[in-house]
Amino acid sequence: MQRELEEPPGDKPPQSSPRAPVWEAVPDNLWNDWHWQMRHRLTSVADLMRVLTLTPEEEEGVARALQHLRMAITPYFASLLDPRNPNCPLRRQVVPTIHELQVAQADMADPLSEDEHSPVPGLVHRYPDRVLVLVTDQCASYCRHCTRRRLVGAKQQVMSLEQMNRVVSYVAQHTEVRDVLISGGDPFIMSDRHIEYLLSRFRALPHVEILRLGTRVPVFLPQRITPELVAMLHRYQPLYVNIHFNHPAEITPEVKEACARLADAGIPLGSQTVLLRGINDCPHIMKRLMQLLLSIRVRPYYLYQCDLSQGIEHFRTSVAKGIEIIENLRGHTTGLAVPQFVIDAPGGGGKVPILPQYLISMSEGKAIVRNFEGRICAYSQPEDYHHQCQNDCTYCLEESRCRPVGVAGMLESDQVVLGGEGRESPAPQKGSRRQGSLRVEPLACPVSLHREPSLQ
Ligand SMILES: *Cc1c(COP(=O)(O)O)cnc(C)c1O
């Protein structure tokens, strides 16, 4: 960084990744135009063979797996693939193989039960104070490990205006929603105007405190992150962008530039990574990825255990591998480089954090912990600690007007059993969609609470 700052500006052309031979003659202005990249994506066996030497498994995979999830690879990303090595970690993420046709016993079409938690099409309301909006089923390139492969690329469309209005009015009516997460598909394949329309509609709702965008465009199509897009996003802060990164080789000069533009506009960047067999299931690869992400101002956020979506068992690892990776990060490198490892629990269980065991034992007086080196230490707890809160400050008073939820609720109430039949669930029950007006019961703060005056 220091060195780059010292260089006189304009001396050297900005660094760029090498192009595959078929695109060497394309003028820079076209190559750097995201529309050109989108129009020239590889979508067939014949397209791929102009760039890669295919294995029989891949050739058959492209021929047959595309009935389940379409293929598209931007020329920019295709140029990063090793043309001769089918095990190239980037290639395996975008080139289908026949393994996708195998449906494992544990596989599910909709492992996260998103459809069940969808009160209006295109919106998933699973957690108390936030919603997920799926604004399009299109992506710049299609990840072969896509968790939403039941939907993605199927209709090739962006949410209609009418559908969007229904989503916005749902959020408008649900004043407990203070966080709107816009994903897909990939929201950044939409036009600036379309994205701005969405952001402005949500931003106009006084109870929506933050907006989030989930994307892989900075990795597959960094040319899309134009100064115009970034200037528009800047107008809708506080807005967070989370980017799907899986491998250190994805961090090219173009990706650095795209992330720098976003970060320079004051947009906080996070990463989401999927633990994938033969691609990044190695503590050394993962550590380097997380460190490099920090160097381009992307804060590692989640590391996901691969979901149970149909046809992706060949990408799945044991849960143990994720724990081993976290064990190799915490204490060994910058704390900011340690993502939260989660299993997105099947059946709509939501994200469950998984950690190595650090708390060894505990008594009233002591907590015995072990550190990353295996050193065991005793922390003495204060002798006369008792909870002194009178529950009479504004925060507590407002909170107590909401029904307590889940295990946290058990700590504050007389409830002795949680789970099983008749359980408390923040999810709408099956069939509630048919009843028309859906209430997500335990979330129901009667009014918008916890509003800091400064946020209004
Ligand atoms: C992941 C997810 C969110 C956001 O979860 P955070 O832990 O707040 O990042 C919200 N809704 C759904 C349905 C999700 O899957």
GROMACS .gro file of C-alpha atoms in nm, residues 5 9 58 90 177 212 232 252 270 292 350 362 389 397 412:
model
   15
    5LEU     CA    1   0.090   0.570  -0.257
    9PRO     CA    2  -0.028   0.885  -1.038
   58GLU     CA    3  -1.729  -3.172  -1.742
   90LEU     CA    4  -1.209  -2.137  -0.949
  177VAL     CA    5  -3.814  -0.492   1.063
  212ARG     CA    6  -2.768  -0.472   0.325
  232MET     CA    7  -2.573   0.605  -0.606
  252THR     CA    8  -0.730  -0.995  -0.853
  270GLY     CA    9  -1.809  -0.806   0.462
  292LEU     CA   10  -0.615  -1.098   0.190
  350GLY     CA   11  -3.144  -2.054   1.078
  362MET     CA   12  -1.664  -2.347   3.551
  389CYS     CA   13  -3.065  -0.372   3.691
  397LEU     CA   14  -3.897  -0.099   2.949
  412GLU     CA   15  -3.647  -1.429   3.156
   0.00000   0.00000   0.00000
